mmCIF file of C-alpha atoms and ligand atoms in Angstrom:
data_model
loop_
_atom_site.group_PDB
_atom_site.id
_atom_site.type_symbol
_atom_site.label_atom_id
_atom_site.label_comp_id
_atom_site.label_asym_id
_atom_site.label_seq_id
_atom_site.Cartn_x
_atom_site.Cartn_y
_atom_site.Cartn_z
ATOM 1 C CA MET T 1 74.540 77.518 160.677
ATOM 2 C CA GLN T 2 76.783 75.176 158.752
ATOM 3 C CA PHE T 3 80.393 75.937 157.818
ATOM 4 C CA ILE T 4 83.055 74.197 155.769
ATOM 5 C CA ASP T 5 86.749 74.650 156.527
ATOM 6 C CA THR T 6 88.338 74.232 153.091
ATOM 7 C CA HIS T 7 91.926 74.086 154.381
ATOM 8 C CA THR T 8 93.068 72.765 157.750
ATOM 9 C CA HIS T 9 96.088 70.638 158.598
ATOM 10 C CA LEU T 10 94.758 68.338 161.323
ATOM 11 C CA SER T 11 97.684 65.973 160.920
ATOM 12 C CA ASP T 12 100.114 68.771 161.746
ATOM 13 C CA ARG T 13 102.313 68.050 164.736
ATOM 14 C CA ALA T 14 100.632 70.910 166.602
ATOM 15 C CA PHE T 15 97.478 68.781 167.015
ATOM 16 C CA PHE T 16 99.209 65.521 167.912
ATOM 17 C CA GLY T 17 97.179 63.579 170.453
ATOM 18 C CA GLU T 18 94.373 66.155 170.444
ATOM 19 C CA GLU T 19 92.858 65.497 167.019
ATOM 20 C CA ASP T 20 89.611 64.048 168.388
ATOM 21 C CA SER T 21 88.898 66.918 170.768
ATOM 22 C CA VAL T 22 89.765 69.497 168.100
ATOM 23 C CA ILE T 23 87.409 67.818 165.601
ATOM 24 C CA HIS T 24 84.576 67.669 168.137
ATOM 25 C CA ARG T 25 85.043 71.314 169.081
ATOM 26 C CA ALA T 26 84.821 72.249 165.388
ATOM 27 C CA LEU T 27 81.653 70.168 164.938
ATOM 28 C CA ARG T 28 80.070 71.942 167.928
ATOM 29 C CA ALA T 29 80.928 75.284 166.268
ATOM 30 C CA GLY T 30 78.990 74.216 163.159
ATOM 31 C CA VAL T 31 81.998 73.238 161.048
ATOM 32 C CA GLU T 32 80.679 70.061 159.478
ATOM 33 C CA ILE T 33 83.344 69.346 156.858
ATOM 34 C CA MET T 34 87.114 69.933 157.102
ATOM 35 C CA LEU T 35 89.206 69.507 153.950
ATOM 36 C CA GLN T 36 92.710 68.179 154.540
ATOM 37 C CA PRO T 37 95.396 69.468 152.168
ATOM 38 C CA ASP T 38 98.236 67.112 151.332
ATOM 39 C CA VAL T 39 101.807 68.286 151.968
ATOM 40 C CA ASP T 40 104.262 65.496 151.131
ATOM 41 C CA SER T 41 105.202 61.894 151.975
ATOM 42 C CA THR T 42 106.276 62.787 155.533
ATOM 43 C CA GLU T 43 102.708 63.718 156.549
ATOM 44 C CA ARG T 44 100.496 61.941 154.034
ATOM 45 C CA ASP T 45 99.930 58.630 155.838
ATOM 46 C CA ALA T 46 98.841 60.386 159.037
ATOM 47 C CA MET T 47 96.526 62.692 157.094
ATOM 48 C CA LEU T 48 94.874 59.848 155.189
ATOM 49 C CA ALA T 49 94.532 57.728 158.351
ATOM 50 C CA LEU T 50 92.731 60.590 160.097
ATOM 51 C CA CYS T 51 90.400 61.028 157.108
ATOM 52 C CA ARG T 52 89.552 57.314 157.265
ATOM 53 C CA GLN T 53 88.615 57.722 160.942
ATOM 54 C CA TYR T 54 86.174 60.556 160.157
ATOM 55 C CA PRO T 55 84.507 59.712 156.848
ATOM 56 C CA GLY T 56 82.172 62.431 155.641
ATOM 57 C CA ILE T 57 83.749 64.964 158.022
ATOM 58 C CA LEU T 58 87.409 64.980 156.989
ATOM 59 C CA LYS T 59 88.092 64.756 153.267
ATOM 60 C CA PRO T 60 91.565 64.479 151.768
ATOM 61 C CA MET T 61 93.291 66.301 148.955
ATOM 62 C CA LEU T 62 96.367 64.888 147.255
ATOM 63 C CA GLY T 63 99.274 66.972 146.057
ATOM 64 C CA LEU T 64 102.873 67.968 146.566
ATOM 65 C CA TYR T 65 103.273 71.241 148.481
ATOM 66 C CA PRO T 66 105.627 73.713 146.730
ATOM 67 C CA GLY T 67 107.810 74.078 149.840
ATOM 68 C CA SER T 68 108.466 70.334 149.632
ATOM 69 C CA VAL T 69 109.596 70.418 146.000
ATOM 70 C CA LYS T 70 113.305 69.614 145.764
ATOM 71 C CA GLU T 71 115.440 67.830 143.167
ATOM 72 C CA ASP T 72 113.647 64.566 144.032
ATOM 73 C CA TRP T 73 110.161 65.926 143.279
ATOM 74 C CA ARG T 74 109.383 63.255 140.680
ATOM 75 C CA ASP T 75 109.905 60.525 143.288
ATOM 76 C CA GLU T 76 107.618 62.466 145.641
ATOM 77 C CA MET T 77 105.003 62.737 142.889
ATOM 78 C CA ASN T 78 105.159 59.000 142.290
ATOM 79 C CA LEU T 79 104.601 58.316 145.994
ATOM 80 C CA MET T 80 101.574 60.628 145.934
ATOM 81 C CA MET T 81 100.139 58.949 142.826
ATOM 82 C CA GLN T 82 99.969 55.634 144.688
ATOM 83 C CA HIS T 83 97.125 57.049 146.786
ATOM 84 C CA LEU T 84 94.734 58.197 144.066
ATOM 85 C CA ASP T 85 92.248 55.522 145.137
ATOM 86 C CA VAL T 86 91.369 57.598 148.243
ATOM 87 C CA LYS T 87 89.219 59.739 145.930
ATOM 88 C CA PRO T 88 90.680 63.149 146.796
ATOM 89 C CA VAL T 89 88.353 66.164 146.649
ATOM 90 C CA ALA T 90 91.103 68.245 145.016
ATOM 91 C CA ILE T 91 94.719 68.285 143.928
ATOM 92 C CA GLY T 92 96.349 70.396 146.617
ATOM 93 C CA GLU T 93 97.971 72.068 148.115
ATOM 94 C CA ILE T 94 100.058 72.806 145.056
ATOM 95 C CA GLY T 95 101.566 75.991 143.678
ATOM 96 C CA LEU T 96 104.599 78.225 143.995
ATOM 97 C CA ASP T 97 106.401 79.638 147.033
ATOM 98 C CA TYR T 98 109.595 81.698 146.718
ATOM 99 C CA HIS T 99 109.413 83.108 150.241
ATOM 100 C CA TYR T 100 112.377 81.035 151.428
ATOM 101 C CA GLY T 101 114.266 81.510 148.167
ATOM 102 C CA ALA T 102 113.899 80.541 144.546
ATOM 103 C CA GLU T 103 116.541 77.813 144.611
ATOM 104 C CA PHE T 104 114.031 75.245 143.341
ATOM 105 C CA ALA T 105 111.901 77.647 141.302
ATOM 106 C CA ALA T 106 112.375 75.663 138.081
ATOM 107 C CA GLU T 107 111.403 72.413 139.829
ATOM 108 C CA GLN T 108 108.450 74.114 141.541
ATOM 109 C CA LYS T 109 107.125 75.364 138.221
ATOM 110 C CA GLU T 110 107.490 71.970 136.588
ATOM 111 C CA ALA T 111 105.874 70.157 139.531
ATOM 112 C CA PHE T 112 103.044 72.693 139.497
ATOM 113 C CA ARG T 113 102.357 72.279 135.769
ATOM 114 C CA THR T 114 102.472 68.508 136.099
ATOM 115 C CA GLN T 115 99.946 68.589 138.927
ATOM 116 C CA LEU T 116 97.628 70.982 137.069
ATOM 117 C CA GLU T 117 97.617 68.497 134.207
ATOM 118 C CA LEU T 118 96.893 65.700 136.674
ATOM 119 C CA ALA T 119 93.919 67.643 138.080
ATOM 120 C CA ALA T 120 92.562 68.196 134.576
ATOM 121 C CA ARG T 121 92.975 64.515 133.731
ATOM 122 C CA LEU T 122 91.115 63.499 136.898
ATOM 123 C CA GLY T 123 88.477 66.225 136.590
ATOM 124 C CA LEU T 124 89.386 67.615 140.020
ATOM 125 C CA PRO T 125 89.645 71.204 141.293
ATOM 126 C CA VAL T 126 92.968 72.558 142.537
ATOM 127 C CA ASN T 127 93.825 74.117 145.901
ATOM 128 C CA ILE T 128 96.611 76.618 145.337
ATOM 129 C CA HIS T 129 99.361 77.773 147.683
ATOM 130 C CA LEU T 130 100.911 80.954 146.300
ATOM 131 C CA ARG T 131 103.519 83.074 148.017
ATOM 132 C CA GLU T 132 105.756 85.693 146.438
ATOM 133 C CA ALA T 133 105.441 84.177 142.977
ATOM 134 C CA THR T 134 102.360 85.904 141.542
ATOM 135 C CA ASP T 135 103.732 86.605 138.044
ATOM 136 C CA ASP T 136 105.048 83.081 137.532
ATOM 137 C CA PHE T 137 101.718 81.737 138.779
ATOM 138 C CA PHE T 138 99.695 83.707 136.238
ATOM 139 C CA GLN T 139 102.170 82.784 133.497
ATOM 140 C CA ILE T 140 101.500 79.110 134.206
ATOM 141 C CA LEU T 141 97.727 79.673 134.379
ATOM 142 C CA ASP T 142 97.980 81.333 130.955
ATOM 143 C CA ASP T 143 99.830 78.312 129.578
ATOM 144 C CA CYS T 144 97.256 75.954 131.133
ATOM 145 C CA LYS T 145 94.120 77.827 130.111
ATOM 146 C CA HIS T 146 93.169 75.063 127.697
ATOM 147 C CA LEU T 147 92.850 72.657 130.636
ATOM 148 C CA GLY T 148 89.702 74.443 131.865
ATOM 149 C CA LEU T 149 90.714 74.147 135.500
ATOM 150 C CA VAL T 150 88.708 75.337 138.491
ATOM 151 C CA GLY T 151 90.113 75.932 141.935
ATOM 152 C CA ASN T 152 90.878 78.374 144.673
ATOM 153 C CA LEU T 153 93.770 80.426 145.944
ATOM 154 C CA HIS T 154 94.122 79.281 149.523
ATOM 155 C CA ALA T 155 95.040 81.793 152.280
ATOM 156 C CA PHE T 156 94.367 84.593 149.849
ATOM 157 C CA SER T 157 96.076 87.783 150.958
ATOM 158 C CA GLY T 158 96.313 89.552 147.621
ATOM 159 C CA SER T 159 94.719 92.719 146.346
ATOM 160 C CA TYR T 160 91.346 93.192 144.697
ATOM 161 C CA GLU T 161 93.277 93.569 141.418
ATOM 162 C CA THR T 162 94.811 90.103 141.880
ATOM 163 C CA PHE T 163 91.342 88.719 142.559
ATOM 164 C CA CYS T 164 90.056 90.293 139.327
ATOM 165 C CA ARG T 165 93.020 88.904 137.405
ATOM 166 C CA LEU T 166 92.108 85.424 138.659
ATOM 167 C CA GLY T 167 88.545 85.850 137.422
ATOM 168 C CA LYS T 168 89.774 85.799 133.840
ATOM 169 C CA TYR T 169 90.616 82.104 134.139
ATOM 170 C CA GLY T 170 87.065 80.932 134.773
ATOM 171 C CA ASP T 171 85.417 79.513 137.845
ATOM 172 C CA TRP T 172 87.940 80.398 140.534
ATOM 173 C CA TYR T 173 87.479 81.231 144.215
ATOM 174 C CA VAL T 174 89.594 82.692 146.994
ATOM 175 C CA GLY T 175 90.048 81.067 150.399
ATOM 176 C CA ILE T 176 89.676 83.678 153.130
ATOM 177 C CA GLY T 177 91.045 82.971 156.591
ATOM 178 C CA GLY T 178 92.341 84.627 159.733
ATOM 179 C CA VAL T 179 94.425 87.216 157.857
ATOM 180 C CA VAL T 180 91.201 89.140 157.155
ATOM 181 C CA THR T 181 91.004 89.914 160.896
ATOM 182 C CA PHE T 182 94.583 91.227 161.173
ATOM 183 C CA LYS T 183 94.730 94.966 161.763
ATOM 184 C CA LYS T 184 97.730 95.616 159.523
ATOM 185 C CA ALA T 185 96.515 93.500 156.619
ATOM 186 C CA SER T 186 95.086 95.218 153.568
ATOM 187 C CA LEU T 187 93.042 92.112 152.819
ATOM 188 C CA ALA T 188 89.984 93.524 154.609
ATOM 189 C CA GLU T 189 89.755 96.277 151.978
ATOM 190 C CA ALA T 190 89.815 93.695 149.184
ATOM 191 C CA VAL T 191 87.212 91.509 150.912
ATOM 192 C CA LYS T 192 84.784 94.438 150.990
ATOM 193 C CA LYS T 193 84.741 94.246 147.193
ATOM 194 C CA ILE T 194 85.131 90.521 146.452
ATOM 195 C CA PRO T 195 81.668 89.052 145.727
ATOM 196 C CA LEU T 196 80.528 86.573 148.375
ATOM 197 C CA ASP T 197 79.861 83.976 145.695
ATOM 198 C CA ARG T 198 83.652 83.808 145.048
ATOM 199 C CA ILE T 199 84.697 83.212 148.674
ATOM 200 C CA VAL T 200 85.328 79.955 150.514
ATOM 201 C CA LEU T 201 86.246 79.899 154.195
ATOM 202 C CA GLU T 202 89.364 78.311 155.651
ATOM 203 C CA THR T 203 91.470 78.453 158.788
ATOM 204 C CA ASP T 204 94.789 77.039 157.476
ATOM 205 C CA SER T 205 95.076 75.862 161.068
ATOM 206 C CA PRO T 206 97.259 75.443 163.062
ATOM 207 C CA TYR T 207 98.535 78.644 161.382
ATOM 208 C CA LEU T 208 97.024 82.129 160.880
ATOM 209 C CA THR T 209 94.894 82.319 164.024
ATOM 210 C CA PRO T 210 92.239 85.064 163.768
ATOM 211 C CA VAL T 211 91.998 88.061 166.097
ATOM 212 C CA PRO T 212 91.269 87.993 169.058
ATOM 213 C CA TYR T 213 92.949 84.582 169.444
ATOM 214 C CA ARG T 214 96.273 85.471 167.804
ATOM 215 C CA GLY T 215 99.195 83.847 169.567
ATOM 216 C CA LYS T 216 97.158 80.712 170.284
ATOM 217 C CA ARG T 217 97.074 77.644 168.086
ATOM 218 C CA ASN T 218 94.454 77.997 165.372
ATOM 219 C CA ASP T 219 91.775 75.365 164.758
ATOM 220 C CA SER T 220 88.578 74.961 162.737
ATOM 221 C CA SER T 221 86.315 76.022 165.630
ATOM 222 C CA TYR T 222 87.430 79.615 164.928
ATOM 223 C CA LEU T 223 85.910 79.560 161.446
ATOM 224 C CA PRO T 224 82.773 81.483 162.592
ATOM 225 C CA VAL T 225 85.082 84.313 163.794
ATOM 226 C CA ILE T 226 86.335 84.665 160.212
ATOM 227 C CA ALA T 227 82.782 84.466 158.837
ATOM 228 C CA GLU T 228 81.671 87.185 161.254
ATOM 229 C CA LYS T 229 84.476 89.485 160.072
ATOM 230 C CA ILE T 230 83.562 88.928 156.403
ATOM 231 C CA ALA T 231 79.905 89.596 157.258
ATOM 232 C CA SER T 232 80.740 92.929 158.889
ATOM 233 C CA LEU T 233 82.998 93.952 155.956
ATOM 234 C CA GLN T 234 80.285 93.134 153.453
ATOM 235 C CA GLY T 235 77.397 94.520 155.488
ATOM 236 C CA VAL T 236 75.465 91.243 155.576
ATOM 237 C CA ASP T 237 74.650 88.882 158.438
ATOM 238 C CA ILE T 238 76.765 85.880 159.334
ATOM 239 C CA GLU T 239 74.000 83.462 158.313
ATOM 240 C CA ARG T 240 74.288 84.769 154.766
ATOM 241 C CA VAL T 241 78.079 84.268 154.811
ATOM 242 C CA ALA T 242 77.689 80.738 156.199
ATOM 243 C CA GLU T 243 75.070 79.796 153.635
ATOM 244 C CA GLN T 244 76.868 81.202 150.578
ATOM 245 C CA THR T 245 80.404 80.048 151.446
ATOM 246 C CA THR T 246 79.112 76.553 152.264
ATOM 247 C CA LEU T 247 77.375 76.419 148.890
ATOM 248 C CA ASN T 248 80.567 77.667 147.195
ATOM 249 C CA ALA T 249 82.708 74.989 148.862
ATOM 250 C CA LYS T 250 80.198 72.264 147.986
ATOM 251 C CA THR T 251 80.140 73.423 144.380
ATOM 252 C CA LEU T 252 83.891 73.792 143.956
ATOM 253 C CA PHE T 253 84.886 70.555 145.701
ATOM 254 C CA ASN T 254 81.811 68.489 144.717
ATOM 255 C CA LEU T 255 80.968 67.768 148.352
HETATM 256 NI NI1 NI F 301 98.238 74.772 154.026
#
């Protein structure tokens, strides 16, 4: 079985000094490609250096994470733009996040629109981080419909209704991770109904560790645990989940 982790932060501090062993453990678990979302200029060089060390296995995105959008976001964007020659697989992770307050909501929305336009100009998909800003997100997607964007909502934890709403914008996917294994999460109910051909797998590691490993650091080697849970919710075998989600990721990110 082959898996693709469409969102893992291997350059996160949590992996410092252990990147090689974590990557090899993931490869042994069948995770052959690990997409690296961009956050901001504090992490970017480390992320791109790691991708250069593992060509074909680690593939970078470029983007400014909404939590890193402050009054200086245009400077941050300019720093990011200097790296376009790395041939990113997507513009991400970009989006809106009001969880820690909406102080920079206006800047977040402007940075998001600007990066959606960049993705359209470059013909790249987008990897979206969305937290507590669903209405503003769909408002911007409405405004940007003419761009014909494709992408996925990473760490999807929304309802089936939100998934259906997303479907109106074209060829969009949802990234399903460890949250689907959490007992209190309602996501499992939604995943029973979301067609497998709209799902890509992700860990968002080092965060969102799946059950039964909660409390430990997450990494890409746990991706089959997430696939197994989706398989049981959908009443199919894990091979089917591996095959379809791998095809979805290859299609969306042109891998
Ligand atoms: Ni992330």
